[in-house]
Amino acid sequence: MPLGAVRPSPLVEQAAERLREQIAGGHWPVGTKLPGETTLAKELGVGRSTVREALRALAGSGLVQPRQGAGVFVIATEPVEDWPTRLRRAAVTDVYEVRMAVEVQAARLAARRRTPEDLTVIEAALEHRRAAAEADDVAFVDADIAFHAAVVAAAHNPVLTDLFTEFTPVLRTGLVELLTLTGLRTHDPNTADAAHEEIARAVAEGDEEAIVEVVRRELEDPFGPQAQ
């Protein structure tokens, strides 16, 4: 099957896409050695350097693997999704389960490691959440997430912070939809304020057992029993 010449610019992207299509279509099954750079360059109508960059892109997405002295081999027919892409496709319930694991451990560490500066940020985030009670659901959810992000940051574990940041967009969408469907804030604009105040107090007091319990309880029922 002839590959067909590609159009000018961006040549690398076009060449990579053409090769990706051939791999996905089964022209080169898994385990197959790709033709050499010279052959691919001739079929695609591009230079060898363009082919080299295209193959590097395919290797980065997990489709091919260069083997020193042997050539480039197909190792998959579908690209490996990166973490952000996978999260965007994930069910909110799955993300929420991960949130539970991340935040409970982060809260425990926050109670142990929090600094005076952390407590100032957490208290400010709590007040911002209260002020957002006068705003719409989107602004309120943003303030709610900012409060939880402040607690996670107080754990001083960059991996936990990065994990929380990565799944925040999916979490945000799910919480906004939850409030919209339940209409919960119609009757209680600052819903679950007491629970968040309790979280802030537990972090300040450095009570690891208490913070774990209150965070777990709050996350299991983020906006009160009517949110179920």
mmCIF file of N, CA, C and O in Angstrom, residues 168-223:
data_model
loop_
_atom_site.group_PDB
_atom_site.id
_atom_site.type_symbol
_atom_site.label_atom_id
_atom_site.label_comp_id
_atom_site.label_asym_id
_atom_site.label_seq_id
_atom_site.Cartn_x
_atom_site.Cartn_y
_atom_site.Cartn_z
ATOM 1 N N THR A 168 -8.536 18.058 39.385
ATOM 2 C CA THR A 168 -9.432 19.153 39.738
ATOM 3 C C THR A 168 -10.438 19.504 38.635
ATOM 4 O O THR A 168 -11.620 19.725 38.942
ATOM 5 N N PRO A 169 -10.048 19.572 37.344
ATOM 6 C CA PRO A 169 -11.039 19.930 36.317
ATOM 7 C C PRO A 169 -12.246 18.981 36.262
ATOM 8 O O PRO A 169 -13.392 19.423 36.154
ATOM 9 N N VAL A 170 -11.988 17.664 36.337
ATOM 10 C CA VAL A 170 -13.088 16.701 36.314
ATOM 11 C C VAL A 170 -13.924 16.827 37.581
ATOM 12 O O VAL A 170 -15.157 16.784 37.547
ATOM 13 N N LEU A 171 -13.244 17.003 38.700
ATOM 14 C CA LEU A 171 -13.925 17.160 39.980
ATOM 15 C C LEU A 171 -14.815 18.401 39.959
ATOM 16 O O LEU A 171 -15.967 18.370 40.404
ATOM 17 N N ARG A 172 -14.297 19.482 39.433
ATOM 18 C CA ARG A 172 -15.045 20.745 39.362
ATOM 19 C C ARG A 172 -16.337 20.573 38.575
ATOM 20 O O ARG A 172 -17.414 20.997 39.008
ATOM 21 N N THR A 173 -16.235 19.924 37.421
ATOM 22 C CA THR A 173 -17.416 19.698 36.590
ATOM 23 C C THR A 173 -18.459 18.868 37.334
ATOM 24 O O THR A 173 -19.651 19.193 37.319
ATOM 25 N N GLY A 174 -18.007 17.815 38.003
ATOM 26 C CA GLY A 174 -18.924 16.946 38.726
ATOM 27 C C GLY A 174 -19.622 17.653 39.870
ATOM 28 O O GLY A 174 -20.837 17.472 40.081
ATOM 29 N N LEU A 175 -18.909 18.484 40.610
ATOM 30 C CA LEU A 175 -19.513 19.183 41.746
ATOM 31 C C LEU A 175 -20.501 20.249 41.284
ATOM 32 O O LEU A 175 -21.556 20.437 41.903
ATOM 33 N N VAL A 176 -20.173 20.947 40.208
ATOM 34 C CA VAL A 176 -21.110 21.949 39.676
ATOM 35 C C VAL A 176 -22.399 21.275 39.225
ATOM 36 O O VAL A 176 -23.505 21.749 39.505
ATOM 37 N N GLU A 177 -22.258 20.149 38.537
ATOM 38 C CA GLU A 177 -23.443 19.416 38.081
ATOM 39 C C GLU A 177 -24.268 18.927 39.265
ATOM 40 O O GLU A 177 -25.511 18.958 39.226
ATOM 41 N N LEU A 178 -23.589 18.485 40.319
ATOM 42 C CA LEU A 178 -24.281 18.010 41.507
ATOM 43 C C LEU A 178 -25.127 19.117 42.128
ATOM 44 O O LEU A 178 -26.310 18.918 42.445
ATOM 45 N N LEU A 179 -24.548 20.285 42.284
ATOM 46 C CA LEU A 179 -25.291 21.403 42.878
ATOM 47 C C LEU A 179 -26.430 21.853 41.973
ATOM 48 O O LEU A 179 -27.512 22.201 42.455
ATOM 49 N N THR A 180 -26.187 21.831 40.676
ATOM 50 C CA THR A 180 -27.229 22.252 39.734
ATOM 51 C C THR A 180 -28.423 21.301 39.776
ATOM 52 O O THR A 180 -29.578 21.728 39.785
ATOM 53 N N LEU A 181 -28.136 19.996 39.830
ATOM 54 C CA LEU A 181 -29.207 19.002 39.833
ATOM 55 C C LEU A 181 -29.991 18.997 41.139
ATOM 56 O O LEU A 181 -31.216 18.835 41.146
ATOM 57 N N THR A 182 -29.289 19.173 42.257
ATOM 58 C CA THR A 182 -29.967 19.089 43.556
ATOM 59 C C THR A 182 -30.605 20.402 43.981
ATOM 60 O O THR A 182 -31.554 20.406 44.769
ATOM 61 N N GLY A 183 -30.071 21.527 43.462
ATOM 62 C CA GLY A 183 -30.587 22.825 43.897
ATOM 63 C C GLY A 183 -30.358 23.049 45.381
ATOM 64 O O GLY A 183 -31.065 23.835 46.029
ATOM 65 N N LEU A 184 -29.372 22.389 45.930
ATOM 66 C CA LEU A 184 -29.137 22.393 47.368
ATOM 67 C C LEU A 184 -28.899 23.795 47.924
ATOM 68 O O LEU A 184 -29.395 24.146 48.987
ATOM 69 N N ARG A 185 -28.166 24.613 47.189
ATOM 70 C CA ARG A 185 -27.801 25.923 47.717
ATOM 71 C C ARG A 185 -28.960 26.915 47.718
ATOM 72 O O ARG A 185 -28.834 28.019 48.257
ATOM 73 N N THR A 186 -30.070 26.517 47.152
ATOM 74 C CA THR A 186 -31.255 27.385 47.206
ATOM 75 C C THR A 186 -31.671 27.603 48.656
ATOM 76 O O THR A 186 -32.095 28.698 49.048
ATOM 77 N N HIS A 187 -31.542 26.570 49.454
ATOM 78 C CA HIS A 187 -31.948 26.637 50.856
ATOM 79 C C HIS A 187 -30.770 26.890 51.792
ATOM 80 O O HIS A 187 -30.946 27.374 52.913
ATOM 81 N N ASP A 188 -29.551 26.554 51.334
ATOM 82 C CA ASP A 188 -28.368 26.733 52.174
ATOM 83 C C ASP A 188 -27.202 27.164 51.292
ATOM 84 O O ASP A 188 -26.380 26.346 50.877
ATOM 85 N N PRO A 189 -27.107 28.464 50.975
ATOM 86 C CA PRO A 189 -26.080 28.953 50.049
ATOM 87 C C PRO A 189 -24.654 28.611 50.463
ATOM 88 O O PRO A 189 -23.790 28.421 49.616
ATOM 89 N N ASN A 190 -24.410 28.518 51.754
ATOM 90 C CA ASN A 190 -23.072 28.201 52.236
ATOM 91 C C ASN A 190 -23.040 26.785 52.800
ATOM 92 O O ASN A 190 -22.538 26.524 53.884
ATOM 93 N N THR A 191 -23.582 25.865 52.030
ATOM 94 C CA THR A 191 -23.728 24.486 52.485
ATOM 95 C C THR A 191 -22.400 23.875 52.941
ATOM 96 O O THR A 191 -21.345 24.123 52.363
ATOM 97 N N ALA A 192 -22.474 23.084 54.001
ATOM 98 C CA ALA A 192 -21.330 22.355 54.574
ATOM 99 C C ALA A 192 -20.264 23.282 55.154
ATOM 100 O O ALA A 192 -19.103 22.884 55.305
ATOM 101 N N ASP A 193 -20.652 24.487 55.530
ATOM 102 C CA ASP A 193 -19.676 25.414 56.118
ATOM 103 C C ASP A 193 -19.106 24.866 57.427
ATOM 104 O O ASP A 193 -17.910 24.973 57.695
ATOM 105 N N ALA A 194 -19.972 24.286 58.253
ATOM 106 C CA ALA A 194 -19.519 23.781 59.550
ATOM 107 C C ALA A 194 -18.450 22.709 59.381
ATOM 108 O O ALA A 194 -17.463 22.672 60.135
ATOM 109 N N ALA A 195 -18.607 21.839 58.383
ATOM 110 C CA ALA A 195 -17.627 20.778 58.152
ATOM 111 C C ALA A 195 -16.275 21.366 57.739
ATOM 112 O O ALA A 195 -15.219 20.906 58.178
ATOM 113 N N HIS A 196 -16.321 22.402 56.918
ATOM 114 C CA HIS A 196 -15.070 23.006 56.470
ATOM 115 C C HIS A 196 -14.392 23.779 57.603
ATOM 116 O O HIS A 196 -13.161 23.792 57.694
ATOM 117 N N GLU A 197 -15.171 24.386 58.456
ATOM 118 C CA GLU A 197 -14.588 25.040 59.630
ATOM 119 C C GLU A 197 -13.928 24.000 60.532
ATOM 120 O O GLU A 197 -12.849 24.241 61.107
ATOM 121 N N GLU A 198 -14.551 22.840 60.638
ATOM 122 C CA GLU A 198 -13.999 21.770 61.462
ATOM 123 C C GLU A 198 -12.687 21.257 60.879
ATOM 124 O O GLU A 198 -11.750 20.944 61.615
ATOM 125 N N ILE A 199 -12.618 21.188 59.556
ATOM 126 C CA ILE A 199 -11.371 20.771 58.902
ATOM 127 C C ILE A 199 -10.258 21.762 59.214
ATOM 128 O O ILE A 199 -9.146 21.377 59.600
ATOM 129 N N ALA A 200 -10.561 23.043 59.070
ATOM 130 C CA ALA A 200 -9.558 24.076 59.336
ATOM 131 C C ALA A 200 -9.082 24.008 60.785
ATOM 132 O O ALA A 200 -7.880 24.136 61.065
ATOM 133 N N ARG A 201 -9.999 23.790 61.703
ATOM 134 C CA ARG A 201 -9.645 23.732 63.120
ATOM 135 C C ARG A 201 -8.774 22.508 63.414
ATOM 136 O O ARG A 201 -7.795 22.591 64.166
ATOM 137 N N ALA A 202 -9.130 21.371 62.833
ATOM 138 C CA ALA A 202 -8.365 20.148 63.072
ATOM 139 C C ALA A 202 -6.939 20.271 62.549
ATOM 140 O O ALA A 202 -5.990 19.792 63.180
ATOM 141 N N VAL A 203 -6.774 20.913 61.392
ATOM 142 C CA VAL A 203 -5.420 21.129 60.861
ATOM 143 C C VAL A 203 -4.636 22.029 61.812
ATOM 144 O O VAL A 203 -3.488 21.763 62.145
ATOM 145 N N ALA A 204 -5.284 23.100 62.257
ATOM 146 C CA ALA A 204 -4.617 24.045 63.153
ATOM 147 C C ALA A 204 -4.193 23.392 64.457
ATOM 148 O O ALA A 204 -3.121 23.681 65.002
ATOM 149 N N GLU A 205 -5.013 22.488 64.956
ATOM 150 C CA GLU A 205 -4.715 21.832 66.235
ATOM 151 C C GLU A 205 -3.747 20.672 66.076
ATOM 152 O O GLU A 205 -3.267 20.116 67.066
ATOM 153 N N GLY A 206 -3.467 20.295 64.830
ATOM 154 C CA GLY A 206 -2.518 19.211 64.584
ATOM 155 C C GLY A 206 -3.013 17.840 65.003
ATOM 156 O O GLY A 206 -2.215 16.952 65.288
ATOM 157 N N ASP A 207 -4.318 17.671 65.016
ATOM 158 C CA ASP A 207 -4.918 16.401 65.443
ATOM 159 C C ASP A 207 -5.098 15.503 64.222
ATOM 160 O O ASP A 207 -6.075 15.628 63.486
ATOM 161 N N GLU A 208 -4.158 14.582 64.017
ATOM 162 C CA GLU A 208 -4.194 13.741 62.818
ATOM 163 C C GLU A 208 -5.409 12.819 62.784
ATOM 164 O O GLU A 208 -6.013 12.611 61.734
ATOM 165 N N GLU A 209 -5.756 12.241 63.918
ATOM 166 C CA GLU A 209 -6.909 11.339 63.949
ATOM 167 C C GLU A 209 -8.195 12.093 63.643
ATOM 168 O O GLU A 209 -9.037 11.623 62.875
ATOM 169 N N ALA A 210 -8.348 13.265 64.220
ATOM 170 C CA ALA A 210 -9.565 14.040 64.008
ATOM 171 C C ALA A 210 -9.678 14.502 62.559
ATOM 172 O O ALA A 210 -10.758 14.449 61.962
ATOM 173 N N ILE A 211 -8.560 14.939 61.980
ATOM 174 C CA ILE A 211 -8.609 15.462 60.614
ATOM 175 C C ILE A 211 -8.956 14.361 59.628
ATOM 176 O O ILE A 211 -9.689 14.577 58.666
ATOM 177 N N VAL A 212 -8.437 13.169 59.845
ATOM 178 C CA VAL A 212 -8.761 12.052 58.955
ATOM 179 C C VAL A 212 -10.259 11.765 58.998
ATOM 180 O O VAL A 212 -10.907 11.574 57.968
ATOM 181 N N GLU A 213 -10.813 11.745 60.194
ATOM 182 C CA GLU A 213 -12.232 11.443 60.347
ATOM 183 C C GLU A 213 -13.106 12.516 59.721
ATOM 184 O O GLU A 213 -14.057 12.222 58.986
ATOM 185 N N VAL A 214 -12.796 13.774 59.967
ATOM 186 C CA VAL A 214 -13.650 14.849 59.463
ATOM 187 C C VAL A 214 -13.545 14.983 57.944
ATOM 188 O O VAL A 214 -14.547 15.218 57.261
ATOM 189 N N VAL A 215 -12.346 14.794 57.394
ATOM 190 C CA VAL A 215 -12.196 14.883 55.937
ATOM 191 C C VAL A 215 -12.902 13.720 55.256
ATOM 192 O O VAL A 215 -13.604 13.900 54.256
ATOM 193 N N ARG A 216 -12.754 12.520 55.803
ATOM 194 C CA ARG A 216 -13.435 11.369 55.223
ATOM 195 C C ARG A 216 -14.956 11.576 55.250
ATOM 196 O O ARG A 216 -15.643 11.318 54.257
ATOM 197 N N ARG A 217 -15.467 12.052 56.353
ATOM 198 C CA ARG A 217 -16.900 12.279 56.474
ATOM 199 C C ARG A 217 -17.380 13.356 55.500
ATOM 200 O O ARG A 217 -18.415 13.203 54.853
ATOM 201 N N GLU A 218 -16.598 14.423 55.379
ATOM 202 C CA GLU A 218 -17.000 15.514 54.495
ATOM 203 C C GLU A 218 -16.964 15.105 53.036
ATOM 204 O O GLU A 218 -17.831 15.465 52.242
ATOM 205 N N LEU A 219 -15.970 14.309 52.654
ATOM 206 C CA LEU A 219 -15.869 13.885 51.264
ATOM 207 C C LEU A 219 -16.915 12.837 50.902
ATOM 208 O O LEU A 219 -17.348 12.749 49.750
ATOM 209 N N GLU A 220 -17.312 12.042 51.862
ATOM 210 C CA GLU A 220 -18.367 11.066 51.594
ATOM 211 C C GLU A 220 -19.713 11.767 51.375
ATOM 212 O O GLU A 220 -20.586 11.241 50.695
ATOM 213 N N ASP A 221 -19.850 12.960 51.912
ATOM 214 C CA ASP A 221 -21.102 13.706 51.805
ATOM 215 C C ASP A 221 -20.752 15.184 51.649
ATOM 216 O O ASP A 221 -20.943 15.985 52.556
ATOM 217 N N PRO A 222 -20.193 15.575 50.474
ATOM 218 C CA PRO A 222 -19.570 16.883 50.310
ATOM 219 C C PRO A 222 -20.454 18.098 50.561
ATOM 220 O O PRO A 222 -19.987 19.124 51.021
ATOM 221 N N PHE A 223 -21.728 17.981 50.258
ATOM 222 C CA PHE A 223 -22.610 19.129 50.433
ATOM 223 C C PHE A 223 -23.809 18.806 51.317
ATOM 224 O O PHE A 223 -24.875 19.413 51.186
#
